[in-house]
PDB file of C-alpha atoms in Angstrom:
ATOM      1  CA  UNK A   1     -14.683  12.804 -37.793  1.00 49.00           C
ATOM      2  CA  UNK A   2     -16.298  10.064 -35.843  1.00 52.00           C
ATOM      3  CA  UNK A   3     -12.847   8.607 -35.097  1.00 52.00           C
ATOM      4  CA  UNK A   4     -11.678  11.921 -33.517  1.00 54.00           C
ATOM      5  CA  UNK A   5     -14.981  12.196 -31.596  1.00 53.00           C
ATOM      6  CA  UNK A   6     -14.450   8.679 -30.324  1.00 49.00           C
ATOM      7  CA  UNK A   7     -10.867   9.478 -29.197  1.00 50.00           C
ATOM      8  CA  UNK A   8     -12.010  12.738 -27.492  1.00 57.00           C
ATOM      9  CA  UNK A   9     -14.771  10.881 -25.734  1.00 58.00           C
ATOM     10  CA  UNK A  10     -12.468   8.090 -24.548  1.00 60.00           C
ATOM     11  CA  UNK A  11      -9.854  10.616 -23.275  1.00 65.00           C
ATOM     12  CA  UNK A  12     -12.564  12.518 -21.380  1.00 65.00           C
ATOM     13  CA  UNK A  13     -13.835   9.222 -19.944  1.00 59.00           C
ATOM     14  CA  UNK A  14     -10.291   8.199 -18.998  1.00 64.00           C
ATOM     15  CA  UNK A  15      -9.707  11.559 -17.195  1.00 63.00           C
ATOM     16  CA  UNK A  16     -12.951  11.194 -15.236  1.00 65.00           C
ATOM     17  CA  UNK A  17     -12.132   7.608 -14.226  1.00 62.00           C
ATOM     18  CA  UNK A  18      -8.557   8.646 -13.054  1.00 63.00           C
ATOM     19  CA  UNK A  19      -9.996  11.552 -11.029  1.00 58.00           C
ATOM     20  CA  UNK A  20     -12.585   9.272  -9.458  1.00 54.00           C
ATOM     21  CA  UNK A  21     -10.094   6.668  -8.313  1.00 53.00           C
ATOM     22  CA  UNK A  22      -7.551   9.267  -7.201  1.00 55.00           C
ATOM     23  CA  UNK A  23     -10.128  11.047  -5.017  1.00 52.00           C
ATOM     24  CA  UNK A  24     -11.139   7.712  -3.556  1.00 48.00           C
ATOM     25  CA  UNK A  25      -7.525   7.004  -2.732  1.00 46.00           C
ATOM     26  CA  UNK A  26      -7.138  10.390  -1.031  1.00 47.00           C
ATOM     27  CA  UNK A  27     -10.367   9.861   0.881  1.00 46.00           C
ATOM     28  CA  UNK A  28      -9.012   6.577   2.210  1.00 45.00           C
ATOM     29  CA  UNK A  29      -5.735   8.224   3.158  1.00 48.00           C
ATOM     30  CA  UNK A  30      -7.379  11.051   5.098  1.00 52.00           C
ATOM     31  CA  UNK A  31      -9.755   8.624   6.816  1.00 55.00           C
ATOM     32  CA  UNK A  32      -6.881   6.600   8.105  1.00 56.00           C
ATOM     33  CA  UNK A  33      -4.932   9.567   9.454  1.00 58.00           C
ATOM     34  CA  UNK A  34      -8.031  10.998  11.156  1.00 64.00           C
ATOM     35  CA  UNK A  35      -8.666   7.506  12.655  1.00 67.00           C
ATOM     36  CA  UNK A  36      -5.069   7.432  13.948  1.00 67.00           C
ATOM     37  CA  UNK A  37      -5.454  10.900  15.392  1.00 72.00           C
ATOM     38  CA  UNK A  38      -8.731   9.981  17.124  1.00 83.00           C
ATOM     39  CA  UNK A  39      -7.159   6.810  18.577  1.00 86.00           C
ATOM     40  CA  UNK A  40      -4.345   8.938  20.137  1.00 90.00           C
ATOM     41  CA  UNK A  41      -6.740  11.371  21.863  1.00 92.00           C
ATOM     42  CA  UNK A  42      -8.980   8.554  22.965  1.00 93.00           C
ATOM     43  CA  UNK A  43      -6.022   7.380  25.087  1.00 95.00           C
ATOM     44  CA  UNK A  44      -5.311  10.773  26.610  1.00 96.00           C
ATOM     45  CA  UNK A  45      -6.868  11.690  29.996  1.00 96.00           C
ATOM     46  CA  UNK A  46      -6.789  15.050  31.665  1.00 97.00           C
ATOM     47  CA  UNK A  47      -6.886  15.760  35.396  1.00 95.00           C
ATOM     48  CA  UNK A  48      -5.139  17.436  38.208  1.00 88.00           C
ATOM     49  CA  UNK A  49      -5.661  19.120  41.501  1.00 86.00           C
ATOM     50  CA  UNK A  50      -6.796  22.246  43.128  1.00 86.00           C
ATOM     51  CA  UNK A  51      -6.109  23.021  46.746  1.00 85.00           C
ATOM     52  CA  UNK A  52      -7.141  25.820  49.091  1.00 88.00           C
ATOM     53  CA  UNK A  53      -6.060  26.040  52.787  1.00 88.00           C
ATOM     54  CA  UNK A  54      -6.749  28.888  55.108  1.00 86.00           C
ATOM     55  CA  UNK A  55      -5.998  29.254  58.817  1.00 88.00           C
ATOM     56  CA  UNK A  56      -5.083  31.838  61.413  1.00 89.00           C
ATOM     57  CA  UNK A  57      -2.898  34.121  59.208  1.00 88.00           C
ATOM     58  CA  UNK A  58      -2.078  31.249  56.862  1.00 89.00           C
ATOM     59  CA  UNK A  59      -2.949  30.953  53.130  1.00 91.00           C
ATOM     60  CA  UNK A  60      -2.189  27.940  50.850  1.00 90.00           C
ATOM     61  CA  UNK A  61      -3.478  28.011  47.231  1.00 93.00           C
ATOM     62  CA  UNK A  62      -2.419  25.473  44.604  1.00 92.00           C
ATOM     63  CA  UNK A  63      -3.239  24.602  41.047  1.00 94.00           C
ATOM     64  CA  UNK A  64      -1.794  21.492  39.331  1.00 93.00           C
ATOM     65  CA  UNK A  65      -3.200  20.417  35.918  1.00 95.00           C
ATOM     66  CA  UNK A  66      -1.851  17.231  34.341  1.00 96.00           C
ATOM     67  CA  UNK A  67      -2.411  14.807  31.458  1.00 97.00           C
ATOM     68  CA  UNK A  68      -1.546  11.136  30.920  1.00 97.00           C
ATOM     69  CA  UNK A  69      -1.465   8.890  27.929  1.00 97.00           C
ATOM     70  CA  UNK A  70      -2.660   5.380  28.409  1.00 96.00           C
ATOM     71  CA  UNK A  71      -0.554   3.037  26.477  1.00 96.00           C
ATOM     72  CA  UNK A  72      -2.726   0.063  27.425  1.00 95.00           C
ATOM     73  CA  UNK A  73      -4.808  -1.011  30.536  1.00 94.00           C
ATOM     74  CA  UNK A  74      -1.632  -1.418  32.644  1.00 97.00           C
ATOM     75  CA  UNK A  75       0.792   1.498  31.737  1.00 98.00           C
ATOM     76  CA  UNK A  76       0.362   5.273  31.495  1.00 97.00           C
ATOM     77  CA  UNK A  77       2.833   8.144  31.149  1.00 98.00           C
ATOM     78  CA  UNK A  78       2.011  11.847  31.745  1.00 97.00           C
ATOM     79  CA  UNK A  79       3.184  15.320  32.475  1.00 97.00           C
ATOM     80  CA  UNK A  80       1.948  17.998  34.932  1.00 97.00           C
ATOM     81  CA  UNK A  81       2.406  21.693  35.829  1.00 97.00           C
ATOM     82  CA  UNK A  82       2.215  23.023  39.344  1.00 95.00           C
ATOM     83  CA  UNK A  83       1.823  26.500  40.952  1.00 96.00           C
ATOM     84  CA  UNK A  84       1.492  27.050  44.718  1.00 94.00           C
ATOM     85  CA  UNK A  85       1.141  30.189  46.816  1.00 94.00           C
ATOM     86  CA  UNK A  86       1.909  30.056  50.448  1.00 90.00           C
ATOM     87  CA  UNK A  87       1.787  32.930  53.004  1.00 91.00           C
ATOM     88  CA  UNK A  88       2.167  33.042  56.754  1.00 89.00           C
ATOM     89  CA  UNK A  89       1.263  36.522  57.983  1.00 90.00           C
ATOM     90  CA  UNK A  90       4.125  38.551  59.478  1.00 87.00           C
ATOM     91  CA  UNK A  91       6.593  35.700  58.606  1.00 87.00           C
ATOM     92  CA  UNK A  92       6.873  34.809  54.867  1.00 88.00           C
ATOM     93  CA  UNK A  93       5.330  34.660  51.387  1.00 91.00           C
ATOM     94  CA  UNK A  94       6.295  31.975  48.888  1.00 93.00           C
ATOM     95  CA  UNK A  95       5.663  31.033  45.228  1.00 95.00           C
ATOM     96  CA  UNK A  96       6.450  27.590  43.974  1.00 95.00           C
ATOM     97  CA  UNK A  97       5.998  26.619  40.382  1.00 97.00           C
ATOM     98  CA  UNK A  98       7.364  23.902  38.053  1.00 97.00           C
ATOM     99  CA  UNK A  99       6.523  20.633  36.396  1.00 97.00           C
ATOM    100  CA  UNK A 100       6.500  16.872  36.805  1.00 96.00           C
ATOM    101  CA  UNK A 101       6.640  13.588  34.877  1.00 97.00           C
ATOM    102  CA  UNK A 102       4.552  10.690  36.177  1.00 97.00           C
ATOM    103  CA  UNK A 103       4.492   7.004  35.271  1.00 97.00           C
ATOM    104  CA  UNK A 104       1.548   4.886  36.340  1.00 97.00           C
ATOM    105  CA  UNK A 105       1.294   1.086  36.518  1.00 98.00           C
ATOM    106  CA  UNK A 106      -1.856  -0.784  37.233  1.00 97.00           C
ATOM    107  CA  UNK A 107      -0.919  -4.540  37.798  1.00 97.00           C
ATOM    108  CA  UNK A 108      -4.721  -5.144  38.529  1.00 97.00           C
ATOM    109  CA  UNK A 109      -7.612  -2.797  37.944  1.00 95.00           C
ATOM    110  CA  UNK A 110      -7.932  -1.787  41.604  1.00 97.00           C
ATOM    111  CA  UNK A 111      -4.203  -1.131  42.388  1.00 98.00           C
ATOM    112  CA  UNK A 112      -2.171   1.720  40.934  1.00 97.00           C
ATOM    113  CA  UNK A 113       1.657   2.089  41.493  1.00 98.00           C
ATOM    114  CA  UNK A 114       3.296   5.416  40.556  1.00 97.00           C
ATOM    115  CA  UNK A 115       6.637   7.086  40.100  1.00 97.00           C
ATOM    116  CA  UNK A 116       6.751  10.826  39.781  1.00 96.00           C
ATOM    117  CA  UNK A 117       9.634  13.198  39.282  1.00 96.00           C
ATOM    118  CA  UNK A 118       8.876  16.751  40.251  1.00 95.00           C
ATOM    119  CA  UNK A 119      11.006  19.917  39.759  1.00 96.00           C
ATOM    120  CA  UNK A 120       9.803  23.113  41.514  1.00 95.00           C
ATOM    121  CA  UNK A 121      11.280  26.564  41.634  1.00 96.00           C
ATOM    122  CA  UNK A 122      10.822  27.969  45.159  1.00 93.00           C
ATOM    123  CA  UNK A 123      10.793  31.751  45.811  1.00 93.00           C
ATOM    124  CA  UNK A 124      10.559  32.647  49.557  1.00 91.00           C
ATOM    125  CA  UNK A 125      10.312  36.252  50.754  1.00 89.00           C
ATOM    126  CA  UNK A 126      10.795  36.635  54.467  1.00 87.00           C
ATOM    127  CA  UNK A 127       8.877  39.538  55.988  1.00 81.00           C
ATOM    128  CA  UNK A 128      10.982  42.510  57.225  1.00 72.00           C
ATOM    129  CA  UNK A 129      14.246  41.219  55.744  1.00 61.00           C
ATOM    130  CA  UNK A 130      15.242  41.297  52.005  1.00 60.00           C
ATOM    131  CA  UNK A 131      18.578  39.649  52.714  1.00 62.00           C
ATOM    132  CA  UNK A 132      16.998  36.394  53.908  1.00 75.00           C
ATOM    133  CA  UNK A 133      14.888  35.884  50.779  1.00 83.00           C
ATOM    134  CA  UNK A 134      15.665  32.653  48.955  1.00 87.00           C
ATOM    135  CA  UNK A 135      15.258  31.378  45.412  1.00 91.00           C
ATOM    136  CA  UNK A 136      16.149  27.722  44.695  1.00 91.00           C
ATOM    137  CA  UNK A 137      15.054  24.518  42.944  1.00 93.00           C
ATOM    138  CA  UNK A 138      13.575  21.615  44.796  1.00 92.00           C
ATOM    139  CA  UNK A 139      13.514  18.145  43.343  1.00 93.00           C
ATOM    140  CA  UNK A 140      11.231  15.369  44.470  1.00 92.00           C
ATOM    141  CA  UNK A 141      11.140  11.702  43.401  1.00 96.00           C
ATOM    142  CA  UNK A 142       7.914  10.150  44.572  1.00 95.00           C
ATOM    143  CA  UNK A 143       7.083   6.410  44.699  1.00 98.00           C
ATOM    144  CA  UNK A 144       3.421   5.750  45.385  1.00 97.00           C
ATOM    145  CA  UNK A 145       0.576   3.216  45.717  1.00 98.00           C
ATOM    146  CA  UNK A 146      -3.078   3.630  45.783  1.00 97.00           C
ATOM    147  CA  UNK A 147      -6.501   2.074  45.459  1.00 98.00           C
ATOM    148  CA  UNK A 148      -8.174   2.795  42.136  1.00 96.00           C
ATOM    149  CA  UNK A 149     -11.889   2.979  41.465  1.00 95.00           C
ATOM    150  CA  UNK A 150     -12.903   4.201  38.021  1.00 91.00           C
ATOM    151  CA  UNK A 151     -11.151   7.380  37.250  1.00 90.00           C
ATOM    152  CA  UNK A 152     -10.078   8.205  40.769  1.00 93.00           C
ATOM    153  CA  UNK A 153      -7.233   6.871  42.917  1.00 94.00           C
ATOM    154  CA  UNK A 154      -6.575   7.388  46.611  1.00 94.00           C
ATOM    155  CA  UNK A 155      -3.238   6.487  48.121  1.00 93.00           C
ATOM    156  CA  UNK A 156       0.076   7.733  49.514  1.00 94.00           C
ATOM    157  CA  UNK A 157       3.417   8.543  48.023  1.00 94.00           C
ATOM    158  CA  UNK A 158       6.895   8.691  49.517  1.00 95.00           C
ATOM    159  CA  UNK A 159       9.648  11.228  48.503  1.00 93.00           C
ATOM    160  CA  UNK A 160      12.879   9.222  48.284  1.00 95.00           C
ATOM    161  CA  UNK A 161      14.912  12.432  47.885  1.00 91.00           C
ATOM    162  CA  UNK A 162      13.723  13.991  51.097  1.00 86.00           C
ATOM    163  CA  UNK A 163      16.223  15.836  53.371  1.00 81.00           C
ATOM    164  CA  UNK A 164      16.088  18.462  56.099  1.00 75.00           C
ATOM    165  CA  UNK A 165      15.748  21.280  53.446  1.00 68.00           C
ATOM    166  CA  UNK A 166      12.795  19.721  51.769  1.00 73.00           C
ATOM    167  CA  UNK A 167       9.736  22.042  51.139  1.00 78.00           C
ATOM    168  CA  UNK A 168       7.285  19.376  52.352  1.00 77.00           C
ATOM    169  CA  UNK A 169       6.650  18.729  55.991  1.00 74.00           C
ATOM    170  CA  UNK A 170       6.953  14.915  55.617  1.00 83.00           C
ATOM    171  CA  UNK A 171       8.456  12.422  53.211  1.00 88.00           C
ATOM    172  CA  UNK A 172       5.032  10.572  53.094  1.00 91.00           C
ATOM    173  CA  UNK A 173       2.111  12.393  51.535  1.00 89.00           C
ATOM    174  CA  UNK A 174      -1.457  11.258  50.903  1.00 90.00           C
ATOM    175  CA  UNK A 175      -2.950  11.916  47.420  1.00 89.00           C
ATOM    176  CA  UNK A 176      -6.179  11.756  45.448  1.00 89.00           C
ATOM    177  CA  UNK A 177      -5.775  11.567  41.735  1.00 91.00           C
ATOM    178  CA  UNK A 178      -8.638  12.006  39.284  1.00 92.00           C
ATOM    179  CA  UNK A 179      -8.404  11.725  35.471  1.00 92.00           C
ATOM    180  CA  UNK A 180     -11.259  12.205  33.009  1.00 91.00           C
TER     181      UNK A 180
END
């Protein structure tokens, strides 16, 4: 009887030891996956832009959220969304919406170079004429440079795909970029 009792006790002890070590292994595995997840989100920054412009019969409202992933201190890649509403009283109303992909390169901490591909859907409704309304896609490829201080960059970008039908007034546009 003592022999069986010893075997039962050793089996119970063995089960407890196996459970203890297996839970330690799972705990280690969960910690490393959480650590990897935290490292990813530590390298993500969110930002974007909000614009409001009002004038004599003119309205310009824009919203452009974006996010970037910093691979290291020099290179970042991100995506953005954009919506813009434009209206000139008694002339037209327009909705623009789409997305963009942006690459950032910081050769030194104060200088930021950028390349951005933007694709916008343009809907223009001319006042008093349904036949002259337009719906089309507009593509922009911007090359830019700016001065960076902390999370903000101020600079200019140039649309290399500009033509006479471009939705922007000029191929060169100033920008302010802020990421948190």
